[in-house]
Short mmCIF file of C-alpha atoms and ligand atoms in Angstrom, two decimals:
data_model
loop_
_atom_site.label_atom_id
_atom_site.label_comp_id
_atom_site.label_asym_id
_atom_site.label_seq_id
_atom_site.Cartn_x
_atom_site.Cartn_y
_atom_site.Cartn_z
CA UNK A 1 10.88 13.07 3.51
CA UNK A 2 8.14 12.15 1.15
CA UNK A 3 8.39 8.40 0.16
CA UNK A 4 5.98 6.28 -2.14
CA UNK A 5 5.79 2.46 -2.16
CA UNK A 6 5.50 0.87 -5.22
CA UNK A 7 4.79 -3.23 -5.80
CA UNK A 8 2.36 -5.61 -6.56
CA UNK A 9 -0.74 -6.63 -4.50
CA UNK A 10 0.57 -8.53 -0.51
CA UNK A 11 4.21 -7.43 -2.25
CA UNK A 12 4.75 -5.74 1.75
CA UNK A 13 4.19 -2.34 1.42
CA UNK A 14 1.73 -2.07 3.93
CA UNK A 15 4.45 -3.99 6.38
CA UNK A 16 7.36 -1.73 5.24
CA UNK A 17 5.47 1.52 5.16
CA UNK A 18 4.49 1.12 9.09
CA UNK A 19 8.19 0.24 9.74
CA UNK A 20 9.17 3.47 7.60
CA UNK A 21 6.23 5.51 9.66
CA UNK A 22 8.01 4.48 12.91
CA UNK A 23 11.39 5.01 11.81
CA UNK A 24 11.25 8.14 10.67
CA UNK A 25 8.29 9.69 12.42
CA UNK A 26 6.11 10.62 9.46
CA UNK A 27 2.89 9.33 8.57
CA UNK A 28 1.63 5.92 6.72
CA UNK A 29 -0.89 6.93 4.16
CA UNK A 30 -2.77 3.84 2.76
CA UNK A 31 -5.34 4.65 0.51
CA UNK A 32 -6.58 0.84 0.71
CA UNK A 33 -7.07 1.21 4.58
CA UNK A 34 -8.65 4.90 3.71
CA UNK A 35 -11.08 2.99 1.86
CA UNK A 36 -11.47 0.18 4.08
CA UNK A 37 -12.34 2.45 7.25
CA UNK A 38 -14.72 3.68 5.32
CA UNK A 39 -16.61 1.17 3.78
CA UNK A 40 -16.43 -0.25 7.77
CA UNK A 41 -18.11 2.93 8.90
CA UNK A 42 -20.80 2.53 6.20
CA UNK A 43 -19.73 5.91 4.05
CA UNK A 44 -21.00 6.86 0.56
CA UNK A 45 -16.94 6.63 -0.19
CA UNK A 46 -17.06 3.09 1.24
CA UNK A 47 -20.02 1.81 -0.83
CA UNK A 48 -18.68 3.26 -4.11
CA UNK A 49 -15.16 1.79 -3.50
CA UNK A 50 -16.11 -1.54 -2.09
CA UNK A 51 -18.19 -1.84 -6.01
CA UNK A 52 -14.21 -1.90 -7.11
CA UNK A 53 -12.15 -3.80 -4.33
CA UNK A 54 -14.39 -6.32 -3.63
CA UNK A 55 -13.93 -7.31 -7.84
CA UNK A 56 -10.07 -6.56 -7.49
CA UNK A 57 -10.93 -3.49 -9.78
CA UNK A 58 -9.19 0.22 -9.38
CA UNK A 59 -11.56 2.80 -7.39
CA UNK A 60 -11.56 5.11 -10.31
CA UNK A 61 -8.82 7.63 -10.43
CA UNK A 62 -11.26 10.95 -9.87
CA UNK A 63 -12.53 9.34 -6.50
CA UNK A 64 -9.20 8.22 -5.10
CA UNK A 65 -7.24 11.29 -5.96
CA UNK A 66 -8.97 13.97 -4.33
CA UNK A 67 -8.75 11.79 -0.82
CA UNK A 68 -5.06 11.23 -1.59
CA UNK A 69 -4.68 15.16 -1.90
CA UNK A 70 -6.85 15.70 0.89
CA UNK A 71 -5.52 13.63 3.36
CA UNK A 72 -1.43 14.64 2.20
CA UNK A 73 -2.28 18.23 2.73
CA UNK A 74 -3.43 18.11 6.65
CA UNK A 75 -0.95 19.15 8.98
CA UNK A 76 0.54 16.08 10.05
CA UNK A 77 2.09 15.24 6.71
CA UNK A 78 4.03 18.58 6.46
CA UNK A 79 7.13 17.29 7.20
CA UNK A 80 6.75 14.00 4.76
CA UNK A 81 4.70 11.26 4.77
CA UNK A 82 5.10 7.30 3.18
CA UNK A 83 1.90 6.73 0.59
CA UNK A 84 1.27 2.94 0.12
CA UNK A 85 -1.15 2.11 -2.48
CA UNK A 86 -1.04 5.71 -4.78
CA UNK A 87 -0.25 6.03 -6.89
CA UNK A 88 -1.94 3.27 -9.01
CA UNK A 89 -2.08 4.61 -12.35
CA UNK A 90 0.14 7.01 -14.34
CA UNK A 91 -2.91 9.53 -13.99
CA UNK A 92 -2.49 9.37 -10.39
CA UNK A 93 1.01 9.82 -10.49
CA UNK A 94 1.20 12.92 -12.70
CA UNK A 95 -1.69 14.35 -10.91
CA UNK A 96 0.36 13.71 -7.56
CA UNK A 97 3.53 15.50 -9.47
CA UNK A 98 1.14 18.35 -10.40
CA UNK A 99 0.25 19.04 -6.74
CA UNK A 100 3.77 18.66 -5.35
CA UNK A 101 4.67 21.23 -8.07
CA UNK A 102 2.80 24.01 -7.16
CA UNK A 103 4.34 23.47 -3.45
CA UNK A 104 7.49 23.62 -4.67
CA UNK A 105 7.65 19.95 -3.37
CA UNK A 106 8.71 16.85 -5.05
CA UNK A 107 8.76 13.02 -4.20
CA UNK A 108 12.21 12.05 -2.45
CA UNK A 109 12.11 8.23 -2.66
CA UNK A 110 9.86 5.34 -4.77
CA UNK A 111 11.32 2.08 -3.48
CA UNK A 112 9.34 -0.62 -5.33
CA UNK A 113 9.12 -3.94 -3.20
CA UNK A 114 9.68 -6.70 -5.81
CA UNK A 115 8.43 -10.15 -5.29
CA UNK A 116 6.98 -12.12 -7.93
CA UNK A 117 3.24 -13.25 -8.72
CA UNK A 118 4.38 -16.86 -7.86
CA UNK A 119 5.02 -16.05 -4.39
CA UNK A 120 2.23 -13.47 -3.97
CA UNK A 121 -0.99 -15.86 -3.89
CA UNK A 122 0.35 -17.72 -0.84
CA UNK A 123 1.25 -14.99 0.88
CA UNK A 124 -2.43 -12.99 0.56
CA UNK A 125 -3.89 -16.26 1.06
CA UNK A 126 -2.09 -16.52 4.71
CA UNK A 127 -2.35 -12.79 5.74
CA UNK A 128 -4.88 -11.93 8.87
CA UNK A 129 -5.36 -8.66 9.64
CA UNK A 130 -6.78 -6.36 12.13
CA UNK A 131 -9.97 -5.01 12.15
CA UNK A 132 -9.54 -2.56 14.58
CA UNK A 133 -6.00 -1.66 14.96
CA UNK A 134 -4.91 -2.04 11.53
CA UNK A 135 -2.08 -5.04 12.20
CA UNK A 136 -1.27 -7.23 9.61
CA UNK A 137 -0.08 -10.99 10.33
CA UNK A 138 1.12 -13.79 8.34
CA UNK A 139 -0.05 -17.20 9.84
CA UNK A 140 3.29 -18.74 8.67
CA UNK A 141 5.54 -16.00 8.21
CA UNK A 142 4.67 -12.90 10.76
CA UNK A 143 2.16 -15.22 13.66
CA UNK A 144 0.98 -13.41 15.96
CA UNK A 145 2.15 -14.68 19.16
CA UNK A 146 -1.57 -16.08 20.52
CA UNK A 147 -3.19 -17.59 17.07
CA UNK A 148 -6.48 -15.71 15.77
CA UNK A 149 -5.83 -12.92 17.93
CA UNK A 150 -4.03 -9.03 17.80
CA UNK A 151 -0.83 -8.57 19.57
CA UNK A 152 -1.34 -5.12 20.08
CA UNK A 153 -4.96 -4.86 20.75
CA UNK A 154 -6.38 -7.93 21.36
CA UNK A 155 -9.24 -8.25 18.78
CA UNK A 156 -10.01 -10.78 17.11
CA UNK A 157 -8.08 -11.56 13.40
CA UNK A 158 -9.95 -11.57 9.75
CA UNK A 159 -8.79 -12.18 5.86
CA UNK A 160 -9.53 -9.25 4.22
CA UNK A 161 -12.26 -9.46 1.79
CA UNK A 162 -10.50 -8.85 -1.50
CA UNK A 163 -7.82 -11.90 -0.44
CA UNK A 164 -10.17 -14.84 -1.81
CA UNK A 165 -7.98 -16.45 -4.51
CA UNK A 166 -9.80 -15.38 -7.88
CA UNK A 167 -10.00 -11.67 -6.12
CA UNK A 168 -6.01 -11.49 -6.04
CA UNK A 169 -5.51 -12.89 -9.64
CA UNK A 170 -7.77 -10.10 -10.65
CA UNK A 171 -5.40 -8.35 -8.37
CA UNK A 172 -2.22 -9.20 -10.06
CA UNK A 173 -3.68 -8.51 -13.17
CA UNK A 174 -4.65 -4.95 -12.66
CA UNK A 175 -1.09 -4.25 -11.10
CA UNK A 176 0.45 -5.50 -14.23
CA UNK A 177 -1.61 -3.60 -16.92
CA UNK A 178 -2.14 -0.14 -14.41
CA UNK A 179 0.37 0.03 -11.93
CA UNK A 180 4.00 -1.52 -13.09
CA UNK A 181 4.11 1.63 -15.77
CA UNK A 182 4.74 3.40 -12.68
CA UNK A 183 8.15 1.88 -12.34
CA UNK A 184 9.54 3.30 -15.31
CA UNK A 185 8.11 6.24 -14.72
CA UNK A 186 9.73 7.32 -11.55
CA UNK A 187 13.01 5.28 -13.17
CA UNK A 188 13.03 7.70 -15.97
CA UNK A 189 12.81 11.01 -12.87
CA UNK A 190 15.71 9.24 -11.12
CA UNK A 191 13.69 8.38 -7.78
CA UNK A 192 13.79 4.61 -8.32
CA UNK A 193 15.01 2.29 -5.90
CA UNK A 194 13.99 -1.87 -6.06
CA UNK A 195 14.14 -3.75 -3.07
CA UNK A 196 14.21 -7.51 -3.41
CA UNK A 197 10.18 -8.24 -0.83
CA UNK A 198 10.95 -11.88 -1.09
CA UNK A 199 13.26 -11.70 2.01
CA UNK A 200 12.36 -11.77 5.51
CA UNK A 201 11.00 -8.06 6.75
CA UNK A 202 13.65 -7.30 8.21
CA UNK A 203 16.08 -7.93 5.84
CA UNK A 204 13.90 -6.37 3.77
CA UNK A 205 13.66 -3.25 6.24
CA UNK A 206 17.46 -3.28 6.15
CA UNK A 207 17.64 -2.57 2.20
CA UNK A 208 14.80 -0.10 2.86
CA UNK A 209 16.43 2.15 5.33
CA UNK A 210 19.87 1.73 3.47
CA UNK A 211 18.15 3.33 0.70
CA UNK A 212 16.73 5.89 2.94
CA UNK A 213 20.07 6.53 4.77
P1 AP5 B 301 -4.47 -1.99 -1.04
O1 AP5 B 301 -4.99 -2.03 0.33
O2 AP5 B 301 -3.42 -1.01 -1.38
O3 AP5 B 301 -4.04 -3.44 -1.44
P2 AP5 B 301 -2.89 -4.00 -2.39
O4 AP5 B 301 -2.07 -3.08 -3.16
O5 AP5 B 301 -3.55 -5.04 -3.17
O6 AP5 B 301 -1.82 -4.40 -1.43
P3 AP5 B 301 -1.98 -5.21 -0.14
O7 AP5 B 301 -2.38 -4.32 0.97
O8 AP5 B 301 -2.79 -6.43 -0.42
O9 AP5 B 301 -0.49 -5.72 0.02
P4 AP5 B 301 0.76 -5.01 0.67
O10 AP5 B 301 1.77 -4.79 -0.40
O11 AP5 B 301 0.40 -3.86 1.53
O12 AP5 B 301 1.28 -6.23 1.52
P5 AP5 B 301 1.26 -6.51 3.10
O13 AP5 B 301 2.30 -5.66 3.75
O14 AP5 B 301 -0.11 -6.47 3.64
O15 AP5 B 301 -5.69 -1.75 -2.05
C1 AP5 B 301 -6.87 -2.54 -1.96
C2 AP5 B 301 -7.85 -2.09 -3.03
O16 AP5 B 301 -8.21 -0.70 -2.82
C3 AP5 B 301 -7.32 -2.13 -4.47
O17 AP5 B 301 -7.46 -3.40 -5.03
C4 AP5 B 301 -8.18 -1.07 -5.13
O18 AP5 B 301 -9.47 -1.58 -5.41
C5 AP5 B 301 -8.34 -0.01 -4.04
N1 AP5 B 301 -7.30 1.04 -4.13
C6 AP5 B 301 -6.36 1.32 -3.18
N2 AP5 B 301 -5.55 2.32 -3.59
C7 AP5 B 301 -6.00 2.68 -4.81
C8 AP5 B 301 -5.56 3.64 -5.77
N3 AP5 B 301 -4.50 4.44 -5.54
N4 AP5 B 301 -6.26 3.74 -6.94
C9 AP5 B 301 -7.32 2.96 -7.18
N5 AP5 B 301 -7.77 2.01 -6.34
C10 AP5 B 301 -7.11 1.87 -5.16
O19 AP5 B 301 1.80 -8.01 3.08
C11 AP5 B 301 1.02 -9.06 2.53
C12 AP5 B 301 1.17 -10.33 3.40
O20 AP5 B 301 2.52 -10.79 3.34
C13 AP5 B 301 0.88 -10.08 4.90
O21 AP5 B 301 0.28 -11.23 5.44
C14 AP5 B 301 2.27 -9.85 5.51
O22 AP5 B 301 2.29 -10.19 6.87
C15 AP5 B 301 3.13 -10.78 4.65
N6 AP5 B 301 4.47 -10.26 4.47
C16 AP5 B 301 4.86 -8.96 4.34
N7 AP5 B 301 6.21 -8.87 4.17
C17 AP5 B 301 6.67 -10.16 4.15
C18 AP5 B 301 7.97 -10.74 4.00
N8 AP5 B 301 9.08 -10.00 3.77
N9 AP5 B 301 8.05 -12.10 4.01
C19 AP5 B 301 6.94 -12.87 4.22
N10 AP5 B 301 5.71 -12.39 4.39
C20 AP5 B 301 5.55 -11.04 4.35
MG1 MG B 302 -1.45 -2.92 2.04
ZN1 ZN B 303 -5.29 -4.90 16.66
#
């Protein structure tokens, strides 16, 4: 099953995708956190991209494409995968479509987590994540049970750099002009499914894997 999430910036589809990964045993592909491990392990990748996030700017298309293809085309993702985070930009997308063409492959599912900007500011604002394990927190909404710290791992919690309040305007701003097309896009292929993010994860889960069957 190949999935893509769609939604704005801190819209959840980093939390739904791992839920989706786990559910269905196929891989969570994240071009953000691509991009993050790298810029943490000091690549030329991660010093180019890091030029973009840190500014709430796209990585350009050309950079972030051939990763995308390269990391969907390993063996682990032969049986599906979830993408969070690609595509961005209607390039992206009909490059994607291109790819899965030639494979005789196509996209099964776009679920688009909808919650709007109002709602999204607070919520960046209040996520921790993971620097090592990749866990993602809420300090109101998804604690994790000893404050500061990982459930799973133990390390020590961070905001992300691109969460700083003028960063995620800039954010919101790019989704809007670059990546909502993308909804009508995969509306007008017949692959669209909205799920209402402002509900509690697993409610929002719920409408997820109803969709999903
Ligand atoms: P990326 O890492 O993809 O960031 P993003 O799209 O801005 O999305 P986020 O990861 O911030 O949000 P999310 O929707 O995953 O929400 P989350 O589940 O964490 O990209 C970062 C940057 O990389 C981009 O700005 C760009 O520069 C570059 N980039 C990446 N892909 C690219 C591409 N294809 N092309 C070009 N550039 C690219 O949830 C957010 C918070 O809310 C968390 O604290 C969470 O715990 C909480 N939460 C989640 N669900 C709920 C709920 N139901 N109720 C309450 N709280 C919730
Ligand atoms: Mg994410
Ligand atoms: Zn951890």
């Amino acid at each position: 099953m190949k999935i893509i999430m769609l939604g704005a910036p801190g819209a959840g589809k980093g939390t739904q995708a791992k839920l989706i990964a786990e559910r269905y045993q196929i891989p969570h592909v994240s071009t953000g956190d691509i991009f993050r491990a790298n810029i943490k392990n000091g690549t030329e990748l991660g010093r180019e991209a890091k030029k973009y996030m840190d500014q709430g700017l796209l990585v350009p298309d050309e950079l972030t494409v051939k990763i995308l293809l390269d990391r969907v085309a390993q063996e682990d993702c032969r049986n599906g995968y979830v993408l969070d985070g690609f595509p961005r930009t209607i390039p992206q997308a009909q490059v994607l479509d291109e790819a899965l063409a030639k494979l005789n492959e196509k996209i099964d599912h776009v679920i688009d987590v909808d919650v709007p900007d109002e709602n999204i500011v607070r919520r960046m604002s209040g996520r921790r994540a993971c620097p090592k394990c990749g866990a993602t927190y809420h300090i109101e909404h998804i604690p994790p049970k000893k404050e500061g710290i990982c459930d799973g791992c133990g390390s020590e919690l961070v905001l992300r750099d691109d969460d700083r309040e003028e960063t995620v305007l800039n954010r919101l701003k790019v989704y809007h002009e670059q990546t909502q097309p993308l909804i009508d896009f995969y509306a007008k292929k017949g692959v669209l499914n909205t799920v209402d993010g402002t509900m509690d994860m697993q409610d929002v889960f719920k409408a997820v894997t109803d969709i999903l069957g």
